[in-house]
Amino acid sequence: MTQGARVTTRPGVPPREAATHCPYCALQCGMVLRENGRRVEVLPRQFPTNRGGLCQKGWTAAELLDHPDRLTTPLVRDRRGGELRPASWDEALDRVATGIRAVQDRYGRDAVAVFGGGGLTNEKAYALGKFARVALRTRHIDYNGRWCMSSAAAAGLRAFGVDRGLPFPLADLGRAETLLLVGANPAETMPPLLRHLADQRARGGRLIVVDPRLTATARQADLHLQPLPGTDLAVANALLHVALSEGWVDRAYVAERTSGFDEVRRTVAGYWPAEVERLSGVPVADLEATARALATVDRAIILTARGAEQHAKGVDTVTAFVNLALALGLPGRPGSGYGCLTGQGNGQGGREHGQKADQLPGYRRIDDPAAREHVARVWGVPAEDLPGPGVPAYALLDSLGTATGPRALLVFGSNPVVSAPRAARVESRLRDLDLLVVADFLRSETAELADVVLPVAQWAEEDGTMTNLEGRVLRRRALREPPPGVRTDLAVLAALAARLEEGAAGGSAGGGGFPADPRTVFEELRRASAGGPADYAGVTWERVERDEGVFWPCPDPDGPDTPRLFAGSFPTPDGRARFHAVTHRPAAEEVSAEYPLHFTTGRVLAQYQSGAQTRRVDALRRAAPNGFVELHPDLAGRLGVAEGDEVRVVSRRGELRAPARVSPAIRPDTVFAPFHWPGAARANSVTNDAVDPVSGMPEFKICAVRVERA
Ligand code: SF4
């Protein structure tokens, strides 16, 4: 029987329940699922992150369990242009295995690629990475977490030597006297987090928000800085410039705990507030007030999110805020520090266990010989058989079906037709493949293009673990079995590996085994991660349940976990955090006479990511039925556009059409659209596919467009 669930089907006795977490974002709110007959209720559950709160998405999450659109049988397409038709599991899996073998025989092992997701459990992310490297022996695996957190991850790694979104528990936010949120809108993306902000306010704390839009979060701030999109880096350097001029830098901390400050000091010397005001539009007085608010209190926290990250200079932008935090001596003190608000449900764990092109489990590098030896031993294969690093997500998607790119793709837990930048091009690349396989529980826009669709279980139908935005490992508990005809992702990987093993010369394709049982997979993950930066060796399911989660690193089952990092030193070779001097530069695409406006994208409260799930939930669809284009009244007046008029947003890559939403909340030189919708309202038809050179993260947050009445 599933742990954490009481099971009965007899009338008159308590209904079946499971204490679990929300399937959506990285806050991973605690919830109880209760089954009455076939109906599943969601009840909020006290947990340190949500403290009894849920947002509308969490409340309605169970509606998809028995949704009429639910896939319960595999689908195959007999010929290009034909329709998907129901098939047996044997037929579908044979088709996949045969297709993989045919492509690899003809084009080589790297001709098959895997694309994962930041919503997959730790066990699935781990198994998917192993499947790619051991069963397929391809170097091509990456995932949609590249869209979400990779720039903060890269910045954290190079500064602190480790990437854990929040290096402290979320409750620390309530203790900060000043909290600076950069490009984060938790009032819409993770509303229960505002309970911690309310704590902070109740203790007299100040909230400062940096965002080109007056968002629901910015409305609650004591101070809102509204920079031109793409100028956050300059704003951060100006804040450090002010801190240096005023003598607010923590010189003892810089001397004892960091390296590389001199070059940063020389660099920010040129970021005069008046110059940065001209560049960003943020008044000098606001820059000075922000620097003072951060520097003249005992406890301050700086948090960045997608607004700072999703740029072709996202790593450097985050680095500029990390530099500021280090110069003020914030990291490593309770109630102080720098952190990144991770987005997807398992955005943190999903980037730790081998789904990334350059990684092995435990956040090990795939090009590190010692890491390869360790993981290969756990997997029971020779280290030299493990492929090398692949390429980041967009480069991978953009190469599909080309002369040098993969010819087959397996997609798990992702919908790139809606979520990838320059989506029309990605869609075209997917159509060029010899074989596209999608494992999903709904017919997403990507599944609609597939040759084979494999129906898989939902969150309430499987056990496993997730790692939330704090680096806290949590238990996901199944309420019930998947419906007949549906398998878990782990079972799919196990079945495919077995078929590939049967067909492999010498029987070597299956490698170290692919158990379908998540607990068995987690035990292997513990061994594979042991000794790595994200060390889960001491994390057990029992301990996770007993202690309201376990913070990594946790190397010893009998030793402590690590709620707070950096108290005594940083996990770098010399124990010091590293400054990196970074400079502002323009966006990859600047405005011009033909495309005179900045375009930026983001989310709304009632929808989640590509919307494949939330667009099917009645209450969420009613709350947010369509895409829209937000534009300032001055701009709307110039264009002759009124509220509700259909407008076209046109970039060099494509266009979107949606009703205008006229609002003074946005700058007059910028338009905004949420990215949850496909078809004509697809925001990613417009976005730029320029990527950060370090992280590979695309520049979703700024490109040049023109707007016209449709
Ligand atoms: S805030 Fe995130 S985790 Fe919490 S209920 Fe909403 S979507 Fe789910």
XYZ file of C-alpha atoms and ligand atoms in Angstrom:
718
model
C 0.000 0.000 0.000
C 1.161 3.544 -0.721
C 2.885 5.166 2.223
C 1.029 8.172 3.628
C -2.310 7.013 2.213
C -5.225 5.243 3.851
C -7.035 3.016 1.425
C -10.557 1.719 1.636
C -13.424 1.323 -0.762
C -16.099 0.211 1.725
C -19.029 2.565 2.301
C -19.273 4.221 5.690
C -15.543 4.235 6.369
C -13.128 7.140 5.914
C -12.195 8.046 2.349
C -8.756 7.382 0.930
C -6.248 10.172 1.586
C -2.671 11.055 0.694
C -0.544 13.836 2.143
C 1.466 15.148 -0.789
C 2.489 18.342 -2.586
C 1.094 20.390 -5.461
C 2.078 19.194 -8.949
C 2.948 22.639 -10.251
C 5.497 25.206 -9.084
C 8.676 25.051 -7.001
C 6.961 26.232 -3.835
C 5.617 22.665 -3.682
C 2.755 23.596 -1.365
C 1.666 20.876 1.030
C -1.757 19.438 0.274
C -3.959 16.483 1.172
C -5.773 14.595 -1.555
C -8.985 12.927 -0.457
C -10.883 10.517 -2.661
C -14.647 10.145 -2.327
C -15.696 7.602 -4.909
C -14.010 8.846 -8.087
C -13.991 12.460 -6.927
C -10.701 13.780 -5.551
C -10.739 16.798 -3.230
C -7.707 18.983 -2.588
C -7.220 20.300 0.940
C -4.404 22.635 1.977
C -1.841 21.216 4.354
C 0.481 23.016 6.723
C 3.989 22.930 5.365
C 6.838 25.377 6.009
C 6.693 26.829 2.478
C 2.954 27.421 2.047
C 1.908 27.489 5.716
C -1.552 26.191 4.878
C -2.067 28.235 1.710
C -2.683 27.156 -1.870
C -3.224 29.141 -5.031
C -6.043 28.551 -7.482
C -3.878 26.207 -9.537
C -3.224 23.976 -6.537
C -6.860 23.961 -5.431
C -7.968 22.727 -8.844
C -5.072 20.366 -9.615
C -7.097 17.170 -9.130
C -9.531 18.090 -11.885
C -7.160 16.647 -14.472
C -7.083 13.176 -12.910
C -10.345 12.146 -14.522
C -10.418 14.753 -17.254
C -12.078 13.692 -20.521
C -8.895 14.692 -22.404
C -6.857 12.214 -20.372
C -4.832 9.812 -22.503
C -5.394 6.189 -21.534
C -4.077 4.354 -24.544
C -0.914 4.723 -26.632
C -1.300 6.457 -29.963
C 0.694 5.888 -33.128
C 0.764 7.597 -36.517
C 1.168 5.297 -39.496
C 2.447 7.892 -41.939
C 3.378 11.532 -42.003
C 0.267 13.617 -42.372
C -1.897 10.765 -41.102
C -3.908 10.769 -37.893
C -2.810 9.394 -34.540
C -4.673 6.148 -33.833
C -4.967 4.007 -30.688
C -2.478 1.174 -30.343
C -1.473 -1.438 -27.804
C 1.493 -0.823 -25.545
C 3.397 -3.596 -27.301
C 2.844 -2.054 -30.694
C 3.754 1.436 -29.497
C 6.890 0.373 -27.618
C 8.009 -1.841 -30.493
C 7.555 1.066 -32.843
C 9.708 3.276 -30.603
C 12.447 0.676 -30.113
C 12.505 -0.201 -33.812
C 12.611 3.475 -34.738
C 15.478 4.185 -32.343
C 17.478 1.249 -33.659
C 16.887 2.240 -37.266
C 17.998 5.820 -36.655
C 21.059 4.828 -34.649
C 22.071 2.145 -37.143
C 21.937 4.666 -39.942
C 23.168 7.867 -38.313
C 24.979 6.834 -35.127
C 24.107 6.892 -31.441
C 23.899 10.681 -31.115
C 21.132 10.710 -33.714
C 18.652 9.967 -30.907
C 17.988 12.700 -28.344
C 16.011 12.996 -25.109
C 14.197 16.094 -23.855
C 13.051 16.141 -20.232
C 11.254 18.504 -17.903
C 11.645 20.403 -14.667
C 8.411 18.878 -13.385
C 9.691 15.298 -13.383
C 10.427 13.745 -9.991
C 14.027 13.233 -8.912
C 13.675 9.544 -9.671
C 12.467 10.201 -13.209
C 15.068 12.877 -13.916
C 17.755 10.473 -12.724
C 16.375 7.538 -14.718
C 16.024 9.663 -17.848
C 19.667 10.767 -17.657
C 20.771 7.198 -17.150
C 18.522 5.982 -19.961
C 20.095 8.477 -22.383
C 23.681 7.671 -21.380
C 23.382 3.902 -20.824
C 20.449 2.558 -22.860
C 20.733 4.958 -25.801
C 24.407 5.893 -25.297
C 23.660 9.316 -26.747
C 25.187 12.561 -25.564
C 22.002 14.413 -26.470
C 19.841 15.004 -23.449
C 18.649 18.316 -22.080
C 15.434 19.687 -20.622
C 13.107 22.631 -20.327
C 14.801 23.788 -17.119
C 17.111 25.654 -19.499
C 14.195 28.021 -20.022
C 13.762 28.597 -16.302
C 16.722 28.632 -13.942
C 19.914 27.937 -15.809
C 21.358 31.461 -15.699
C 20.992 31.715 -11.920
C 22.416 28.193 -11.656
C 25.501 29.176 -13.657
C 25.938 32.432 -11.731
C 25.596 30.615 -8.398
C 28.094 27.966 -9.429
C 30.765 30.413 -10.458
C 30.304 32.670 -7.412
C 29.522 30.216 -4.602
C 30.749 26.898 -6.030
C 27.278 25.405 -5.758
C 23.813 25.955 -7.241
C 20.997 25.703 -4.738
C 18.184 28.166 -5.543
C 17.694 29.363 -1.982
C 20.707 28.591 0.217
C 18.455 29.160 3.235
C 14.918 28.185 4.288
C 12.099 30.269 2.849
C 11.117 31.373 6.359
C 14.274 33.546 6.379
C 12.429 35.985 4.117
C 10.240 36.951 7.054
C 13.303 37.952 9.061
C 14.899 40.210 6.464
C 14.698 43.909 7.228
C 15.048 44.648 3.529
C 14.021 42.311 0.736
C 14.912 43.116 -2.874
C 12.991 41.116 -5.507
C 14.416 41.363 -9.020
C 12.246 40.182 -11.905
C 10.050 38.096 -9.605
C 6.282 38.242 -9.318
C 5.356 35.706 -6.617
C 1.970 37.355 -6.043
C 0.963 35.715 -9.335
C 3.401 32.843 -9.735
C 3.431 31.461 -6.168
C 0.913 33.401 -4.031
C 1.364 31.477 -0.741
C 4.930 32.783 -0.623
C 3.390 36.142 0.228
C 2.708 34.818 3.720
C 6.439 35.121 4.320
C 6.427 38.634 2.899
C 3.557 39.485 5.255
C 5.734 38.301 8.146
C 8.497 40.524 6.930
C 6.149 43.503 6.703
C 4.695 42.800 10.146
C 8.202 43.014 11.564
C 8.683 46.397 9.926
C 10.659 45.132 6.908
C 10.868 46.917 3.554
C 10.075 45.326 0.201
C 11.665 46.685 -2.970
C 10.697 45.254 -6.363
C 12.568 45.647 -9.653
C 10.261 44.959 -12.605
C 9.398 46.715 -15.883
C 5.730 46.177 -14.991
C 3.781 47.322 -11.967
C 2.910 43.724 -11.119
C 0.698 42.486 -8.310
C 3.913 42.035 -6.307
C 5.264 45.478 -7.167
C 1.982 47.026 -5.950
C 2.768 45.726 -2.490
C 6.298 47.113 -2.452
C 7.566 50.097 -0.524
C 9.569 51.011 -3.578
C 9.171 49.889 -7.186
C 12.040 50.327 -9.637
C 10.705 50.090 -13.200
C 13.731 49.728 -15.473
C 13.724 49.313 -19.201
C 13.857 45.558 -19.913
C 17.440 44.399 -20.275
C 19.025 47.014 -17.999
C 18.934 45.179 -14.638
C 22.664 44.508 -14.786
C 23.415 48.227 -14.981
C 20.995 48.856 -12.107
C 22.824 46.308 -9.932
C 26.206 47.799 -10.765
C 24.868 51.264 -9.919
C 23.632 49.997 -6.546
C 27.123 48.689 -5.800
C 28.589 51.970 -7.036
C 26.440 53.830 -4.478
C 27.376 51.384 -1.717
C 31.062 51.921 -2.452
C 30.732 55.696 -2.592
C 28.902 55.758 0.719
C 31.329 53.415 2.455
C 28.670 50.746 2.937
C 30.708 47.801 1.649
C 31.481 45.197 4.324
C 35.248 45.321 3.958
C 35.989 42.688 6.592
C 33.652 40.180 4.906
C 35.073 40.968 1.470
C 38.622 40.506 2.755
C 38.009 37.311 4.710
C 35.389 35.472 2.660
C 35.720 36.484 -0.988
C 38.144 36.958 -3.864
C 38.134 39.134 -6.962
C 36.597 42.299 -5.543
C 39.181 44.743 -6.868
C 38.192 44.248 -10.477
C 34.513 44.561 -9.606
C 35.231 47.797 -7.742
C 37.027 49.200 -10.781
C 34.190 48.119 -13.066
C 31.293 49.549 -11.056
C 33.174 52.829 -10.618
C 31.925 53.683 -14.109
C 28.266 53.046 -13.268
C 27.345 56.529 -12.146
C 23.737 56.601 -10.969
C 22.905 59.501 -13.273
C 24.209 57.513 -16.259
C 22.252 54.452 -15.212
C 19.129 56.571 -14.787
C 19.502 57.645 -18.433
C 19.979 54.029 -19.516
C 17.361 52.305 -17.374
C 14.883 55.018 -16.467
C 15.319 54.329 -12.742
C 15.708 57.647 -10.908
C 18.956 58.320 -9.054
C 17.005 58.865 -5.845
C 15.503 55.370 -6.116
C 18.902 53.805 -6.768
C 20.293 55.548 -3.711
C 17.295 54.636 -1.559
C 17.598 50.980 -2.590
C 21.318 50.800 -1.860
C 20.739 52.451 1.512
C 17.878 50.110 2.392
C 20.052 47.065 1.637
C 23.275 48.285 3.179
C 22.232 49.987 6.398
C 20.320 47.113 8.015
C 21.537 43.987 9.771
C 19.600 41.553 7.592
C 18.887 41.921 3.875
C 18.025 39.417 1.158
C 18.329 39.810 -2.616
C 16.265 37.408 -4.748
C 16.321 37.133 -8.531
C 13.980 35.226 -10.837
C 13.185 34.894 -14.530
C 13.060 38.663 -15.130
C 16.769 38.908 -14.389
C 17.721 35.573 -15.919
C 15.979 35.239 -19.263
C 18.429 37.366 -21.205
C 21.375 36.746 -23.471
C 23.343 38.281 -20.583
C 21.329 36.543 -17.839
C 24.307 34.938 -16.090
C 26.077 38.288 -15.875
C 22.901 40.032 -14.723
C 22.442 37.580 -11.869
C 26.168 37.843 -11.147
C 25.817 41.612 -10.735
C 23.253 41.056 -7.962
C 25.415 38.326 -6.414
C 28.328 40.801 -6.422
C 26.124 43.312 -4.603
C 25.104 40.709 -1.999
C 28.727 39.671 -1.441
C 29.977 43.241 -1.169
C 27.373 43.898 1.513
C 28.419 40.723 3.346
C 24.971 39.105 3.105
C 25.488 35.399 2.166
C 25.938 33.040 5.083
C 24.077 35.018 7.750
C 20.580 34.000 8.937
C 17.928 36.305 7.492
C 20.394 37.585 4.896
C 21.806 36.455 1.590
C 21.232 35.990 -2.108
C 18.847 33.466 -3.640
C 17.027 32.543 -6.845
C 13.304 31.788 -6.879
C 13.150 28.542 -8.845
C 10.098 28.186 -11.075
C 9.115 24.645 -12.040
C 7.962 22.078 -9.499
C 11.212 20.135 -9.536
C 13.287 22.807 -11.190
C 15.900 22.307 -8.476
C 16.029 18.497 -8.335
C 15.548 18.280 -12.094
C 18.880 20.015 -12.615
C 20.818 17.884 -10.146
C 20.547 14.311 -11.333
C 21.651 14.081 -14.928
C 18.947 15.562 -17.133
C 21.231 18.400 -18.136
C 23.510 17.991 -21.150
C 26.677 18.470 -19.116
C 25.771 16.663 -15.912
C 25.805 13.389 -14.099
C 23.850 12.682 -10.868
C 24.694 14.622 -7.723
C 25.383 17.752 -9.796
C 28.572 16.171 -11.098
C 30.126 17.304 -14.357
C 30.059 14.753 -17.140
C 33.517 15.861 -18.307
C 35.084 15.170 -14.895
C 36.944 11.811 -15.073
C 36.435 11.075 -11.364
C 32.707 11.788 -11.648
C 32.420 9.502 -14.671
C 34.235 6.710 -12.836
C 31.977 7.009 -9.795
C 28.689 7.094 -11.699
C 29.756 4.402 -14.172
C 30.526 2.113 -11.209
C 27.026 2.664 -9.806
C 25.549 2.009 -13.230
C 27.669 -1.082 -13.838
C 29.141 0.125 -17.126
C 32.681 1.108 -18.180
C 33.313 4.824 -17.695
C 34.608 5.083 -21.258
C 31.188 3.964 -22.511
C 29.515 7.064 -21.070
C 29.030 9.737 -23.720
C 30.422 13.248 -23.281
C 28.487 16.477 -22.858
C 25.646 17.329 -25.205
C 24.344 20.790 -26.068
C 21.847 23.058 -24.266
C 18.134 22.798 -24.964
C 17.656 25.405 -27.668
C 20.744 24.356 -29.613
C 19.470 20.780 -29.387
C 15.939 21.614 -30.565
C 17.252 23.856 -33.330
C 19.435 21.045 -34.684
C 16.678 18.410 -34.887
C 16.194 16.889 -38.287
C 19.107 18.857 -39.792
C 22.109 17.290 -41.516
C 24.134 17.297 -38.289
C 21.405 17.020 -35.667
C 19.444 14.155 -34.091
C 16.823 12.396 -36.228
C 14.748 11.038 -33.340
C 13.566 12.694 -30.117
C 11.934 11.326 -26.967
C 10.070 13.988 -24.939
C 9.105 13.491 -21.297
C 7.207 16.134 -19.333
C 7.666 19.028 -21.718
C 5.758 20.959 -24.368
C 8.351 22.879 -26.400
C 5.905 23.734 -29.202
C 4.510 26.358 -26.817
C 7.360 26.956 -24.383
C 10.459 27.181 -26.594
C 11.659 30.504 -27.972
C 11.089 31.115 -31.680
C 8.522 28.378 -31.382
C 7.492 28.206 -35.027
C 11.030 27.231 -35.947
C 11.160 24.612 -33.184
C 7.827 23.248 -34.395
C 9.229 22.982 -37.893
C 12.329 21.159 -36.604
C 10.127 18.661 -34.748
C 8.212 17.994 -37.965
C 11.505 17.219 -39.719
C 12.341 14.319 -37.388
C 12.219 10.691 -38.481
C 10.746 9.775 -35.096
C 9.117 11.920 -32.403
C 7.953 10.172 -29.239
C 6.065 12.043 -26.508
C 5.214 10.652 -23.074
C 2.423 12.744 -21.541
C -0.968 12.389 -19.928
C -2.693 14.863 -22.272
C -2.433 15.589 -25.960
C -0.175 18.595 -25.643
C 0.678 20.658 -28.702
C 3.955 18.703 -28.925
C 2.142 15.370 -28.612
C -0.026 16.425 -31.569
C 3.111 16.274 -33.755
C 4.347 12.932 -32.433
C 4.669 9.620 -34.240
C 4.082 7.801 -30.964
C 2.338 9.130 -27.831
C 2.728 7.166 -24.608
C 0.086 7.814 -21.907
C 1.724 8.220 -18.512
C 0.651 8.649 -14.906
C -0.098 11.932 -13.147
C 1.350 13.189 -9.903
C -1.383 11.741 -7.705
C -0.792 8.299 -9.173
C 2.870 7.829 -8.371
C 5.331 7.969 -5.498
C 8.628 9.771 -5.585
C 10.525 12.818 -4.403
C 10.781 16.420 -5.489
C 13.304 19.054 -4.420
C 11.719 22.445 -3.852
C 13.077 25.943 -4.310
C 14.857 25.728 -0.929
C 16.803 22.572 -1.830
C 14.472 20.625 0.466
C 13.742 17.064 -0.698
C 10.008 16.251 -0.357
C 7.837 13.165 -0.695
C 5.277 12.951 -3.441
C 2.735 10.306 -2.474
C 0.330 8.437 -4.698
C -3.344 8.552 -3.850
C -4.329 5.841 -6.276
C -3.136 3.684 -9.122
C -2.985 5.077 -12.665
C -6.092 4.282 -14.734
C -6.063 1.115 -16.846
C -3.896 1.559 -19.921
C -1.612 4.136 -18.296
C 1.979 3.491 -17.167
C 4.432 5.542 -15.152
C 7.378 7.209 -16.865
C 9.696 4.845 -14.990
C 7.776 1.841 -16.312
C 8.025 3.248 -19.832
C 11.796 3.659 -19.521
C 12.101 0.137 -18.101
C 10.116 -1.359 -20.971
C 12.018 0.577 -23.616
C 15.388 -0.316 -22.086
C 14.411 -3.988 -22.099
C 13.448 -3.819 -25.766
C 16.664 -2.023 -26.672
C 18.646 -4.579 -24.667
C 17.006 -7.440 -26.568
C 17.857 -5.839 -29.888
C 21.406 -4.800 -29.023
C 24.335 -6.787 -30.374
C 25.929 -8.426 -27.360
C 22.973 -7.448 -25.193
C 24.717 -4.385 -23.813
C 22.157 -1.644 -24.261
C 20.356 -2.030 -20.958
C 23.391 -1.312 -18.826
C 22.818 -1.186 -15.087
C 19.099 -1.798 -15.134
C 15.996 0.373 -15.180
C 13.708 -0.461 -12.273
C 10.144 0.817 -12.503
C 9.857 1.115 -8.724
C 10.624 4.715 -7.662
C 11.985 3.768 -4.275
C 14.513 1.426 -5.860
C 15.506 4.202 -8.237
C 15.915 6.632 -5.320
C 18.199 4.204 -3.492
C 20.383 4.060 -6.590
C 20.250 7.861 -6.912
C 21.557 8.128 -3.335
C 24.581 6.051 -4.260
C 25.158 7.873 -7.534
C 24.969 11.311 -5.877
C 27.204 10.345 -2.914
C 30.190 12.640 -2.721
C 28.827 15.051 -5.359
C 27.873 18.690 -4.730
C 24.184 17.729 -4.464
C 24.782 14.806 -2.134
C 21.607 12.822 -1.344
C 23.385 9.823 0.220
C 21.900 10.553 3.652
C 18.396 11.283 2.363
C 15.921 8.469 2.894
C 12.186 8.470 2.199
C 11.574 7.790 5.917
C 13.670 10.765 6.945
C 11.967 13.018 4.405
C 8.587 12.063 5.842
C 9.672 12.370 9.463
C 11.403 15.750 9.185
C 9.202 17.735 6.765
C 11.828 17.261 4.099
C 15.619 17.075 4.053
C 17.912 19.834 2.762
C 20.855 18.744 0.615
C 23.758 18.257 0.921
C 23.078 15.421 3.317
C 25.868 12.844 2.990
C 25.148 10.765 6.077
C 21.838 9.091 7.024
C 22.708 9.688 10.672
C 24.222 13.132 10.186
C 22.635 16.570 9.790
C 21.182 18.013 6.628
C 21.985 21.585 5.497
C 19.144 24.108 5.696
C 21.643 26.994 5.485
C 24.703 27.038 3.267
C 27.792 29.262 3.482
C 27.822 29.853 7.247
C 31.565 29.198 7.586
C 32.866 28.883 4.044
C 31.866 28.431 0.424
C 32.302 25.124 -1.454
C 35.035 26.543 -3.682
C 38.653 25.318 -3.747
C 39.783 28.090 -1.362
C 36.533 28.335 0.590
C 35.914 31.883 -0.650
C 33.089 33.227 -2.771
C 34.234 34.665 -6.086
C 33.371 38.085 -7.470
C 33.179 38.436 -11.243
C 33.275 41.831 -12.897
C 30.350 42.166 -15.328
C 29.362 44.945 -17.678
C 26.097 46.052 -19.226
C 25.542 45.444 -22.917
C 22.509 45.841 -25.150
C 19.931 43.134 -25.718
C 20.593 40.761 -28.589
C 17.964 42.606 -30.602
C 17.539 46.348 -30.210
C 14.544 48.435 -31.217
C 14.598 50.044 -34.650
C 12.364 52.179 -36.845
C 10.623 49.041 -38.093
C 10.385 47.367 -34.678
C 10.238 50.287 -32.244
C 8.925 48.591 -29.095
C 10.336 46.209 -26.502
C 8.465 42.940 -26.038
C 8.571 40.953 -22.836
C 6.804 37.796 -21.636
C 5.712 36.269 -18.350
C 2.974 34.441 -16.505
C -0.503 35.018 -15.092
C -1.937 33.735 -11.838
C -4.355 31.159 -13.228
C -2.120 29.455 -15.787
C 1.066 27.437 -15.515
C 3.951 27.240 -18.012
C 2.823 26.058 -21.478
C -0.739 25.753 -20.166
C -1.144 22.184 -21.448
C -2.604 21.274 -18.050
C -4.108 24.472 -16.666
C -5.864 25.494 -19.896
C -7.983 22.354 -19.439
C -9.137 23.186 -15.894
C -12.571 24.884 -15.972
C -12.009 27.359 -13.158
C -8.596 28.378 -14.492
C -9.882 28.707 -18.036
C -12.679 30.947 -16.806
C -10.205 33.048 -14.816
C -7.721 33.378 -17.683
C -9.351 32.194 -20.905
C -7.076 33.803 -23.502
C -3.774 35.375 -24.164
C -3.594 39.173 -24.254
C -1.213 41.973 -25.074
C -0.657 44.514 -22.332
C 0.182 48.012 -23.493
C 0.316 51.449 -21.912
C -2.563 53.912 -22.541
C -0.181 56.384 -24.220
C 0.985 53.727 -26.649
C -2.558 52.473 -27.189
C -3.643 56.032 -27.955
C -0.857 56.498 -30.498
C -1.792 53.220 -32.192
C -5.547 53.885 -32.075
C -6.058 50.732 -30.020
C -8.810 50.426 -27.410
C -9.240 47.863 -24.645
C -10.200 44.498 -26.149
C -9.191 45.361 -29.723
C -7.361 42.553 -31.461
C -3.722 43.510 -32.029
C -0.783 41.962 -33.830
C 2.639 41.912 -32.219
C 5.190 41.400 -34.974
C 8.889 40.585 -34.615
C 11.486 39.469 -37.122
C 10.546 35.843 -36.315
C 6.784 35.860 -36.342
C 3.681 37.365 -34.855
C 1.022 36.849 -32.236
C -2.562 38.048 -32.248
C -4.516 38.680 -29.084
C -6.858 41.249 -27.516
C -5.271 44.434 -26.155
C -5.260 45.017 -22.438
C -4.613 48.704 -21.876
C -2.902 49.374 -18.559
C -0.689 52.043 -17.007
C 1.135 49.199 -15.216
C 3.594 48.837 -18.085
C 6.138 51.218 -19.498
C 4.976 53.090 -22.629
C 7.935 51.711 -24.605
C 7.257 48.039 -23.746
C 4.490 45.516 -24.440
C 3.876 42.312 -22.521
C 2.194 39.011 -23.323
C 1.834 35.864 -21.192
C 3.275 32.726 -22.775
C 0.709 30.076 -21.771
C -1.266 29.877 -25.019
C -0.673 28.113 -28.350
C -1.897 29.091 -31.799
C -2.368 32.717 -32.788
C -1.751 33.968 -29.230
C 1.535 32.074 -28.853
C 3.957 34.614 -27.359
C 6.910 32.456 -28.313
C 6.150 32.936 -31.991
C 7.651 36.360 -31.392
C 10.477 35.796 -28.885
C 14.147 35.805 -29.771
C 16.234 32.618 -29.778
C 19.432 34.417 -28.743
C 20.885 32.585 -25.734
C 23.256 33.341 -22.897
C 26.718 32.078 -23.918
C 27.341 30.477 -20.510
C 23.973 29.026 -19.507
C 22.284 28.525 -22.872
C 19.195 30.252 -21.486
C 17.135 32.046 -24.157
C 16.330 35.743 -24.162
C 12.589 35.432 -23.507
C 12.428 38.769 -21.730
C 13.280 41.172 -24.499
C 13.079 41.514 -28.247
C 12.055 44.226 -30.702
C 8.505 44.338 -32.084
C 5.908 46.546 -33.668
C 2.270 46.499 -32.663
C -0.633 47.016 -35.051
C -4.386 46.790 -34.886
C -5.314 43.458 -36.382
S 1.883 28.299 -5.332
Fe 2.733 26.745 -6.688
S 2.874 24.895 -5.453
Fe 1.528 26.321 -4.376
S -0.541 25.764 -5.003
Fe 0.155 27.376 -6.396
S 1.080 26.322 -8.140
Fe 0.883 24.849 -6.462
